[in-house]
PDB file of C-alpha atoms and ligand atoms in Angstrom:
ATOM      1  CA  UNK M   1     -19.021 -11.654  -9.503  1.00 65.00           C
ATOM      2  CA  UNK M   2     -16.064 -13.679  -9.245  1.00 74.00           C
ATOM      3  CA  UNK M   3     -14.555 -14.185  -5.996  1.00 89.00           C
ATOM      4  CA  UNK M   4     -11.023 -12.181  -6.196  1.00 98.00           C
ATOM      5  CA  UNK M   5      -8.928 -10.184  -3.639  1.00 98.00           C
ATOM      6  CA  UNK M   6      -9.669  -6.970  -5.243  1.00 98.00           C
ATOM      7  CA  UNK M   7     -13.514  -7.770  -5.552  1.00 98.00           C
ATOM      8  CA  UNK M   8     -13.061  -7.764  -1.279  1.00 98.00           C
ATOM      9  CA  UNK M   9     -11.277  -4.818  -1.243  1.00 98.00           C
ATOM     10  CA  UNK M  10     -14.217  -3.375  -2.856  1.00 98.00           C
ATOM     11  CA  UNK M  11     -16.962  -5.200  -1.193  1.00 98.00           C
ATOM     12  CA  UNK M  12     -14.560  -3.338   2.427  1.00 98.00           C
ATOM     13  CA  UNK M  13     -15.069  -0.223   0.836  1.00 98.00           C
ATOM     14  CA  UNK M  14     -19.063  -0.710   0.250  1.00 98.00           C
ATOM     15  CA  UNK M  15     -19.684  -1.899   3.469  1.00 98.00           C
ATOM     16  CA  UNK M  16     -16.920  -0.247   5.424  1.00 98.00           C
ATOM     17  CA  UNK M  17     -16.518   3.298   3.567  1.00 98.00           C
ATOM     18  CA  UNK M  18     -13.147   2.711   3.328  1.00 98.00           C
ATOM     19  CA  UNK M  19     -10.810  -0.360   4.429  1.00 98.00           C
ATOM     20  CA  UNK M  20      -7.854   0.091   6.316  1.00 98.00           C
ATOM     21  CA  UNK M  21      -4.319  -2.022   5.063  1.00 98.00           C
ATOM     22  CA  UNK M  22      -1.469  -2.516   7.339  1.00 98.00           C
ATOM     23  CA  UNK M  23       1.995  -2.987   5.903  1.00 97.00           C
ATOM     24  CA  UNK M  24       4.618  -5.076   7.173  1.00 96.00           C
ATOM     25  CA  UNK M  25       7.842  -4.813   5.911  1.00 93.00           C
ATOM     26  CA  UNK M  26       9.654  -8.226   5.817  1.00 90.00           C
ATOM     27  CA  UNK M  27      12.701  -7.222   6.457  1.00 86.00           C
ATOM     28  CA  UNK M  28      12.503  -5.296   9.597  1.00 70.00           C
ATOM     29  CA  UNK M  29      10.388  -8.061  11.821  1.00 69.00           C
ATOM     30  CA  UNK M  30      11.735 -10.532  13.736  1.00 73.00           C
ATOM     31  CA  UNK M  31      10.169 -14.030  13.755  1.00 79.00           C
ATOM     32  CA  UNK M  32       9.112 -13.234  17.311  1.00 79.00           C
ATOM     33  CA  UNK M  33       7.614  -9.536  16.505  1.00 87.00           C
ATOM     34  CA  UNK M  34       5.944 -10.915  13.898  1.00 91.00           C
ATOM     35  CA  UNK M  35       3.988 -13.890  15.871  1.00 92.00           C
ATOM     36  CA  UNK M  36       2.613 -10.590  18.120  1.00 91.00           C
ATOM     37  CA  UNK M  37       1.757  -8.304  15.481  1.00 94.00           C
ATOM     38  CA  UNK M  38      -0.285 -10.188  13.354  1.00 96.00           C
ATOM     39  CA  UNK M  39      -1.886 -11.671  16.287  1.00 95.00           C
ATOM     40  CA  UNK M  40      -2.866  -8.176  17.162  1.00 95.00           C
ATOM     41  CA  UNK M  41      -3.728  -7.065  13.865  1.00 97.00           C
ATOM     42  CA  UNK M  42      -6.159 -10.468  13.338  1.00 98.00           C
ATOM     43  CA  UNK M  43      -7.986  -9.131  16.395  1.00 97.00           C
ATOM     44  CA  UNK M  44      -8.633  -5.384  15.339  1.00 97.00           C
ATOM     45  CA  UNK M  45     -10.363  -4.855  12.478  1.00 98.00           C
ATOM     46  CA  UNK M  46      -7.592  -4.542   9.618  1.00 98.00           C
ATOM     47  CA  UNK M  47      -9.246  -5.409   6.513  1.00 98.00           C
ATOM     48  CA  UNK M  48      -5.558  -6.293   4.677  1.00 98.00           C
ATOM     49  CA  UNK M  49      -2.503  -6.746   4.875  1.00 98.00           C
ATOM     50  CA  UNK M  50       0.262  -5.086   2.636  1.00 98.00           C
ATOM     51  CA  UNK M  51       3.560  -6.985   2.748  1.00 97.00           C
ATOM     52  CA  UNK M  52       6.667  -5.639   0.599  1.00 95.00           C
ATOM     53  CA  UNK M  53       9.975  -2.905   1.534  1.00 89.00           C
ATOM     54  CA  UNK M  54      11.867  -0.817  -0.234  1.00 88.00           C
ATOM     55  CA  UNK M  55      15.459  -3.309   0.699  1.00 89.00           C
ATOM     56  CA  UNK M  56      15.799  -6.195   2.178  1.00 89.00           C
ATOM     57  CA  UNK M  57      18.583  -7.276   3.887  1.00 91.00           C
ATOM     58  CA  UNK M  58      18.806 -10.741   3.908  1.00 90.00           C
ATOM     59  CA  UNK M  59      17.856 -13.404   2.088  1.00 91.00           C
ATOM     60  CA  UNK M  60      14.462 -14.426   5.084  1.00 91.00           C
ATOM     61  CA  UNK M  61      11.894 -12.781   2.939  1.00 94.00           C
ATOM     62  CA  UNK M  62      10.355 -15.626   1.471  1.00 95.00           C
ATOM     63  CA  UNK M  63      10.196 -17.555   4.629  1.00 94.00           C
ATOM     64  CA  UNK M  64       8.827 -14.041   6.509  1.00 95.00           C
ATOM     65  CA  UNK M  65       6.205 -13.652   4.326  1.00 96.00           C
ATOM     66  CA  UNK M  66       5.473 -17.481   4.322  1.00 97.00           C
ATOM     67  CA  UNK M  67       5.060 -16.925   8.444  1.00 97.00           C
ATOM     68  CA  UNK M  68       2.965 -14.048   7.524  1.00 97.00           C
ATOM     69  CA  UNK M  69       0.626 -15.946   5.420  1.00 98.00           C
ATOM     70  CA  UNK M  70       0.180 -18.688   7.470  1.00 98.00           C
ATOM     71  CA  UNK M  71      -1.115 -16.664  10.881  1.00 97.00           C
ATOM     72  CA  UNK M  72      -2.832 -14.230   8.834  1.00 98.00           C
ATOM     73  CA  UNK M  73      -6.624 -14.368   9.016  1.00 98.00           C
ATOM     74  CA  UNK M  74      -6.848 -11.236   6.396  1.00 98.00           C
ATOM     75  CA  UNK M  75      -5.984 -11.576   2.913  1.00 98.00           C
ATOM     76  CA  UNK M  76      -2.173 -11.326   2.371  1.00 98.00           C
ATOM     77  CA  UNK M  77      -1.003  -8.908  -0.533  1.00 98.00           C
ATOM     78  CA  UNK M  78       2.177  -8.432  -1.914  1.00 98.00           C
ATOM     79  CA  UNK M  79       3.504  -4.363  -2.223  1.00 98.00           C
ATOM     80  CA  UNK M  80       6.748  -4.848  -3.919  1.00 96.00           C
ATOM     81  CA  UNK M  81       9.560  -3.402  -3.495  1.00 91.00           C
ATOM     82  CA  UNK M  82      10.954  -5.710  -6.168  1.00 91.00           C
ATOM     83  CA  UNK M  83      10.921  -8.955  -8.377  1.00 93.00           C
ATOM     84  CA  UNK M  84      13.213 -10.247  -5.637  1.00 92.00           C
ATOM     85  CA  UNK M  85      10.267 -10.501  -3.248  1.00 95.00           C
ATOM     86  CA  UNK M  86       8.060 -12.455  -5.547  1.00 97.00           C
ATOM     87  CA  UNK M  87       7.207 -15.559  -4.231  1.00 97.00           C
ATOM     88  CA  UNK M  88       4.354 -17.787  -3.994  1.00 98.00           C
ATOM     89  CA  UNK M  89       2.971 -16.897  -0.755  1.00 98.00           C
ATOM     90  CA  UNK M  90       0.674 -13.931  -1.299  1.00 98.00           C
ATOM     91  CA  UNK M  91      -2.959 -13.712  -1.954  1.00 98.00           C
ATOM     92  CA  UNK M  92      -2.795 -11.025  -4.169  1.00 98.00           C
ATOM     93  CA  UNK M  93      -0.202  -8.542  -5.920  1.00 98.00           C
ATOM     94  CA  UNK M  94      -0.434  -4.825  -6.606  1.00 98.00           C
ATOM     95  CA  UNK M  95       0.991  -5.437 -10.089  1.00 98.00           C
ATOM     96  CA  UNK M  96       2.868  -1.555 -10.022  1.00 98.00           C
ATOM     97  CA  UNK M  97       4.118   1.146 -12.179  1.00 98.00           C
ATOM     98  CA  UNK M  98       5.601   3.572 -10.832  1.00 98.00           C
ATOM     99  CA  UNK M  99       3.803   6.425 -13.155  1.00 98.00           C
ATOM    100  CA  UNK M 100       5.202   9.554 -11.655  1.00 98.00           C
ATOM    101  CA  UNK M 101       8.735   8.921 -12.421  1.00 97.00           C
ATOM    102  CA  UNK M 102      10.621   8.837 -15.660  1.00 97.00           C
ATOM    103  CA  UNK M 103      12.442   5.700 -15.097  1.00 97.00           C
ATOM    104  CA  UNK M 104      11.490   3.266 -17.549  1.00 97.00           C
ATOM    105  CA  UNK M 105      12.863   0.144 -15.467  1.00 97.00           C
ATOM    106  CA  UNK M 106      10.312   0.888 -13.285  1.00 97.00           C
ATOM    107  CA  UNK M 107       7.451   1.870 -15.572  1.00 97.00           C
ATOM    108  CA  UNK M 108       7.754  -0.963 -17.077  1.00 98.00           C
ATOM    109  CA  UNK M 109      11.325  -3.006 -16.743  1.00 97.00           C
ATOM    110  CA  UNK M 110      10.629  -5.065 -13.907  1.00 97.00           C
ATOM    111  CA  UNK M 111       7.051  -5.594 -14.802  1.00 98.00           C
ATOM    112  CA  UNK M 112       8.294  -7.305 -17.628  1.00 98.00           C
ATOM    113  CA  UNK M 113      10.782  -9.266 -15.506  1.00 98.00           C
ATOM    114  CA  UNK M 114       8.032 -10.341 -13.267  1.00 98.00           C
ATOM    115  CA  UNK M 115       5.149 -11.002 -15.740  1.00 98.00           C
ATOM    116  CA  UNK M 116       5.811 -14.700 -16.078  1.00 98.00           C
ATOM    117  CA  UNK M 117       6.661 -15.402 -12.988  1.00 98.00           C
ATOM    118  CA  UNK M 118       3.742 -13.867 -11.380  1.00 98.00           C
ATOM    119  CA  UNK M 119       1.567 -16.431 -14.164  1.00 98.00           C
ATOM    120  CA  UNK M 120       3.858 -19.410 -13.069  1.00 98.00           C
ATOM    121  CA  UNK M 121       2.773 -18.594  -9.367  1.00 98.00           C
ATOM    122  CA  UNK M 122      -0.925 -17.804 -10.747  1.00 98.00           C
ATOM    123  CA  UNK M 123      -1.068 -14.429  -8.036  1.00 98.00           C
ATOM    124  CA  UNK M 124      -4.380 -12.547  -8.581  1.00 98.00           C
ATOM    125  CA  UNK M 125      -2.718  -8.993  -9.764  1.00 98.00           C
ATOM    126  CA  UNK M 126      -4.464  -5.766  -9.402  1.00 98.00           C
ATOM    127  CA  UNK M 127      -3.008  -3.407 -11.905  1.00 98.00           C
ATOM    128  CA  UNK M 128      -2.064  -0.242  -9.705  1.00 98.00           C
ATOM    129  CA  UNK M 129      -0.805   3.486 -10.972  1.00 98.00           C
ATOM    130  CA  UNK M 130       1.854   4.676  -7.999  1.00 98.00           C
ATOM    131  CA  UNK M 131       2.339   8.052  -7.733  1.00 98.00           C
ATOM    132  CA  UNK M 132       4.993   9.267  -5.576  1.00 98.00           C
ATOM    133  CA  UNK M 133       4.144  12.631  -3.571  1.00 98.00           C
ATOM    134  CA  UNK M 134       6.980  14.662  -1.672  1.00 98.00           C
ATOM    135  CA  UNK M 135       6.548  13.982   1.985  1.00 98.00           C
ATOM    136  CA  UNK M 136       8.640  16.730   2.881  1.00 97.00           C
ATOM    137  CA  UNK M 137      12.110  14.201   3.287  1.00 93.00           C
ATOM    138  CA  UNK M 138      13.860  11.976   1.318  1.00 91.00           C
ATOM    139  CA  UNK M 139      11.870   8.910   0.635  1.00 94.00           C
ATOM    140  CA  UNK M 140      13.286   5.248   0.787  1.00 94.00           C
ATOM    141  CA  UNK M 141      11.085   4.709  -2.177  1.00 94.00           C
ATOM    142  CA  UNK M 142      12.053   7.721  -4.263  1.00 94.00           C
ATOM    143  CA  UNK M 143      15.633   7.105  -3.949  1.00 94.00           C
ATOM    144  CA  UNK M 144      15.484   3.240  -5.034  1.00 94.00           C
ATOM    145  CA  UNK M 145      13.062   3.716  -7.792  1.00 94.00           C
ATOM    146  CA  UNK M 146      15.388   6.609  -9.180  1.00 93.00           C
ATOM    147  CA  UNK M 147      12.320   8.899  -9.604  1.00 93.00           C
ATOM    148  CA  UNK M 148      11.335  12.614  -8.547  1.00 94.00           C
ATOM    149  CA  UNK M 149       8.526  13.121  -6.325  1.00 98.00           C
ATOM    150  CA  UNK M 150       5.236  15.156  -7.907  1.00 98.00           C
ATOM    151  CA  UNK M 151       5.512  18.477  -5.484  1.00 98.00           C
ATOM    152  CA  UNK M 152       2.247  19.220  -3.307  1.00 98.00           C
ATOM    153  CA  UNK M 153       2.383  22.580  -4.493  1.00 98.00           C
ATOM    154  CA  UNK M 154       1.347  21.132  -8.178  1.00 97.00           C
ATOM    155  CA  UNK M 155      -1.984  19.664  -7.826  1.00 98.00           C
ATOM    156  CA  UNK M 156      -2.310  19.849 -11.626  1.00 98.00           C
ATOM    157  CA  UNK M 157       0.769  17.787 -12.014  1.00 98.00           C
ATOM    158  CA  UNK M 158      -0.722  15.260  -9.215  1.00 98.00           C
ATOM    159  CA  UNK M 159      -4.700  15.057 -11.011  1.00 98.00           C
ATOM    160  CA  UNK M 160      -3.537  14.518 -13.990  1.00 98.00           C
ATOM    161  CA  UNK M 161      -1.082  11.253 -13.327  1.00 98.00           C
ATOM    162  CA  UNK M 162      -3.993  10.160 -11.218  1.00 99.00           C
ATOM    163  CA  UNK M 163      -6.260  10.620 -14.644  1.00 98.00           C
ATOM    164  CA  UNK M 164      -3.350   9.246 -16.759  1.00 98.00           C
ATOM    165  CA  UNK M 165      -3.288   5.903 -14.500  1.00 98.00           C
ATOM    166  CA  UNK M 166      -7.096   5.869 -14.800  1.00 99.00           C
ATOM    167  CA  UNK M 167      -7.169   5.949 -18.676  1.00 98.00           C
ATOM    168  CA  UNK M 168      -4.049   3.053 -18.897  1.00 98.00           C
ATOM    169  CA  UNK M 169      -6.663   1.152 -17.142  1.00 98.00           C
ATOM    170  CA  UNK M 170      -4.990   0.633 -13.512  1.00 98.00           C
ATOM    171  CA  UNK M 171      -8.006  -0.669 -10.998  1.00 98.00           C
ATOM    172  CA  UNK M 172      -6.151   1.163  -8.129  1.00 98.00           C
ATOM    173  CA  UNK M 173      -4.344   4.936  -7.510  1.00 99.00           C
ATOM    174  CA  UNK M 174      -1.382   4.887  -5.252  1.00 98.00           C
ATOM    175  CA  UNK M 175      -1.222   8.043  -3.582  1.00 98.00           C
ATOM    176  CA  UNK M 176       2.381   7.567  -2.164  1.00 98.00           C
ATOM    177  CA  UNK M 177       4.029  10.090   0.210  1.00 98.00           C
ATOM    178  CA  UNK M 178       7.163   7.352   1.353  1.00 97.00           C
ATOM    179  CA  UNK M 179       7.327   5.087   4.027  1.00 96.00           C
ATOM    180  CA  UNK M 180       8.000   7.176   6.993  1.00 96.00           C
ATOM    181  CA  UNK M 181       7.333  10.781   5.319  1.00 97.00           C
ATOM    182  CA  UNK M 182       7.597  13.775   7.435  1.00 97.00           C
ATOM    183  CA  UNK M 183       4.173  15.014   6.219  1.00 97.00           C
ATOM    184  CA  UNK M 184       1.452  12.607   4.959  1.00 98.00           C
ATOM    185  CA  UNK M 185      -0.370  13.946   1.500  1.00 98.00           C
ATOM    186  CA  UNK M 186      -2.468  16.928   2.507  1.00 98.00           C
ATOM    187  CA  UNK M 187      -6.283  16.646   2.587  1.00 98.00           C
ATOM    188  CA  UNK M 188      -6.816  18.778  -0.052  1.00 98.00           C
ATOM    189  CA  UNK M 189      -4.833  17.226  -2.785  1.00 98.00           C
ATOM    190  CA  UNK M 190      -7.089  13.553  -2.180  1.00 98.00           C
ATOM    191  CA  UNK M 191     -10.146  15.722  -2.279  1.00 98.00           C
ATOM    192  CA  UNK M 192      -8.537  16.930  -5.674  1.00 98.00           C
ATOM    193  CA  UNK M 193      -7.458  13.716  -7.067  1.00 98.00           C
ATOM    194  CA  UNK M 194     -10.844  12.191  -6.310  1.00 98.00           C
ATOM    195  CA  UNK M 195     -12.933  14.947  -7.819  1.00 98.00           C
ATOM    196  CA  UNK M 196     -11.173  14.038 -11.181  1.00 98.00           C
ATOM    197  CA  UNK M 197     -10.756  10.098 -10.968  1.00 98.00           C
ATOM    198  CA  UNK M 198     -13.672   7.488 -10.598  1.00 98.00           C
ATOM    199  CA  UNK M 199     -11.038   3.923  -9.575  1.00 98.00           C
ATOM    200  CA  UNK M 200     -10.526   3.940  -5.993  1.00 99.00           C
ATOM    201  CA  UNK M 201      -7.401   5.971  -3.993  1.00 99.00           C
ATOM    202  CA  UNK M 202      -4.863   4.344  -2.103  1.00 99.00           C
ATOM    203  CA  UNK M 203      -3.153   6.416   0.727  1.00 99.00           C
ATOM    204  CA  UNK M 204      -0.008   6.152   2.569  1.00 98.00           C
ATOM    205  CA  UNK M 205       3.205   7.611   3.793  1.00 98.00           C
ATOM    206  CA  UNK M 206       3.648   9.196   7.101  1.00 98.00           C
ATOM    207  CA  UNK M 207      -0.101   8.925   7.969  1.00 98.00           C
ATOM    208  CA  UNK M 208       0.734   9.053  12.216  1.00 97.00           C
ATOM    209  CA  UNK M 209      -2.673   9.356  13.707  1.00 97.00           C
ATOM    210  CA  UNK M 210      -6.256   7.595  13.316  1.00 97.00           C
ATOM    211  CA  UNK M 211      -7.344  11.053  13.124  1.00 98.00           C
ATOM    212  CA  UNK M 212      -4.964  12.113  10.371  1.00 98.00           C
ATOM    213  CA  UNK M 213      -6.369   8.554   8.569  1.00 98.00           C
ATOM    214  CA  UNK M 214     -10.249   9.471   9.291  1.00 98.00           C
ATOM    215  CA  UNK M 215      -9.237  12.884   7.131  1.00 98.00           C
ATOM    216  CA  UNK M 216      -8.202  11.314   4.300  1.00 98.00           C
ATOM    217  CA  UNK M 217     -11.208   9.200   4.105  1.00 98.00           C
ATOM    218  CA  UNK M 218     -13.429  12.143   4.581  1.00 98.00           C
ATOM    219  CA  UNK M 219     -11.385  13.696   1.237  1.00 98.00           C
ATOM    220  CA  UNK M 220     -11.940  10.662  -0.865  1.00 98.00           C
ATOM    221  CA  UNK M 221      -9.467   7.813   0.151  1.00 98.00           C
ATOM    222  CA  UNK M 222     -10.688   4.518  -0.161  1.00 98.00           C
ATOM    223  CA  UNK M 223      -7.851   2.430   1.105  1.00 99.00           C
ATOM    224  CA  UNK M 224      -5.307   3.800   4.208  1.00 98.00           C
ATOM    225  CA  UNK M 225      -1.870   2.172   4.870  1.00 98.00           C
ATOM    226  CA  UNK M 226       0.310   2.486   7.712  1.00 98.00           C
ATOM    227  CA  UNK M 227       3.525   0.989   8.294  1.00 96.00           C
ATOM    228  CA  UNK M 228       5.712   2.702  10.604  1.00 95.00           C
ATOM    229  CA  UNK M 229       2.847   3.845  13.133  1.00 94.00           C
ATOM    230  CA  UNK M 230       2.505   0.269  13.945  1.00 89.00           C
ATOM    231  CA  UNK M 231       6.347  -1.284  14.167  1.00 84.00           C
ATOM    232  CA  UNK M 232       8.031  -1.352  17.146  1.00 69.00           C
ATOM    233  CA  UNK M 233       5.637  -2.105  20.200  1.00 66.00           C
ATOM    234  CA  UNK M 234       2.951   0.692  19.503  1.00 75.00           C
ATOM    235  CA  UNK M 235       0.371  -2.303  18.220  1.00 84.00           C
ATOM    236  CA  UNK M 236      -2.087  -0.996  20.010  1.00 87.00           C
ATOM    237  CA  UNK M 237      -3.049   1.967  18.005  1.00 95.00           C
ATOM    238  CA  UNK M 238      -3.846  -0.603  15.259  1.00 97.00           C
ATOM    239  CA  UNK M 239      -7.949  -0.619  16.746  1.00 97.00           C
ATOM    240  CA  UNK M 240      -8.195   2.634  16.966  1.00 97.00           C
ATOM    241  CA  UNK M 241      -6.793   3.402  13.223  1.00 98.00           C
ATOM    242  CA  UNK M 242      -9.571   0.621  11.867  1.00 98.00           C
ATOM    243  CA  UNK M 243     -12.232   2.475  14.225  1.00 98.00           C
ATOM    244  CA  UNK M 244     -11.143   5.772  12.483  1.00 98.00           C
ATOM    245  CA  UNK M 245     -10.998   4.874   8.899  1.00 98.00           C
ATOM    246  CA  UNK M 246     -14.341   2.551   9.426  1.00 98.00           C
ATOM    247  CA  UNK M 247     -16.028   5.404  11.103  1.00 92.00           C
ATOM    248  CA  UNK M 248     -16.769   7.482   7.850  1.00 75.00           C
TER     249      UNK M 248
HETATM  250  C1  1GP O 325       4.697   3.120   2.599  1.00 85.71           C
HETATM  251  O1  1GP O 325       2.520   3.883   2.324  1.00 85.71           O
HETATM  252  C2  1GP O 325       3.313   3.075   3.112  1.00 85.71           C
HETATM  253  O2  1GP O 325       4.791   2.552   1.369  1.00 85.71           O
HETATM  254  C3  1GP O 325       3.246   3.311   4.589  1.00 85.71           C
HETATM  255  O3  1GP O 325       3.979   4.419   5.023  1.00 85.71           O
HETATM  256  O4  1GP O 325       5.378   3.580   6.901  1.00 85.71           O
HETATM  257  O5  1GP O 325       4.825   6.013   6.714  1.00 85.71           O
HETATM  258  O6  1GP O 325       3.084   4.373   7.366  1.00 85.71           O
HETATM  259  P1  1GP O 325       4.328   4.603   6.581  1.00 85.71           P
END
């Protein structure tokens, strides 16, 4: 089998259970955070790393994610927020549609912006169905994307996007509650997702504690993210999230 990013995120999930992705957002890390974190998460068994944000606010993110890349012992993949972020120092894309809205820019709009780019750079893409999820507050994600949330009370709504993004022939489910979400996607709804789908689920948004990760895993998550657990100076947690997911 040919040696790709994706084929690793698969052999983590064989080997591991599940694999555990942290996300740094390039905009909110300092030069001199940044030298810390990734030191730290090199050193407790994070299987990826996610980089990408909703915004950015100035115009560092190439040369973040270049600093990123280059102290990084983990693959480095690219979770866009937008074309604007492209650049050529990722690993790896999740080439995204955002499947649960009705905005067509983002179903398929910037895709088409980035398509020849992302063949210019020659990134590896792994074709990804996101599916937004109400985390109980007002998502960065939701509000830049211009897209309603799929309510938890709607499981049908949720399974069948998750089936829909199987059948368009995405290698990955996004099961998106919003950077920073008030509540992280219940339990039950991965457990329902994966009794329907057979590609692997991605879950993140609001996920707080290794405990709340190890939970997901149990209902059929193959991939965790955190992001906002692990900014600021609370690195330390990052071990016992890997121990958590790996534990399965
Ligand atoms: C957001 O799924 C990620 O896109 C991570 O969310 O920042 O809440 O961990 P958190």
């Amino acid at each position: 089998m040919k040696e790709t990013i994706f084929n690793y995120l698969l052999s983590v999930k064989e080997e591991k259970g599940a694999g555990y992705i942290v996300l740094i957002d390039p905009d909110k890390n300092s030069e001199k955070k940044l030298e810390e974190k990734i030191s730290k998460i090199n050193q407790s068994g994070v299987d990826a790393i996610f980089v990408g944000g909703s915004l950015i606010l100035d115009n560092n993110c190439e040369k973040r994610v270049a600093m990123i890349k280059s102290l990084s012992e983990l693959p480095v993949i690219f979770f866009p927020g937008g074309i604007s972020q492209l650049n050529k120092h990722y690993d790896a894309m999740l080439f995204i549609s955002i499947l649960s809205g009705r905005n067509p820019h983002y179903l398929i709009g910037e895709q088409v912006v980035a398509a020849p780019i992302v063949k210019d750079l020659g990134i590896e893409v792994i074709p990804t169905g996101y599916l937004i999820v109400d985390g109980g507050s007002n998502s960065s994600v939701q509000f830049m994307s211009g897209s309603n949330p799929i309510p938890i009370e709607k499981p049908d709504i949720l399974i069948a996007h998750a089936l829909a993004a199987q059948y368009l022939g995405k290698k990955l489910v996004y099961l998106e509650s919003g950077s920073g979400a008030k509540n992280p996607i219940p339990n039950q709804l991965v457990e329902a997702v994966n009794n329907y789908i057979d590609i692997p689920i991605i879950v993140g948004g609001g996920v707080r504690t290794p405990e709340s990760a190890y939970e997901k895993v149990q209902s059929g998550a193959s991939f965790i993210v955190t992001g906002t657990v692990i900014e600021d100076d609370n690195t330390n947690i990052i071990k016992e999230f890997a121990d958590a997911i790996h534990r399965s």
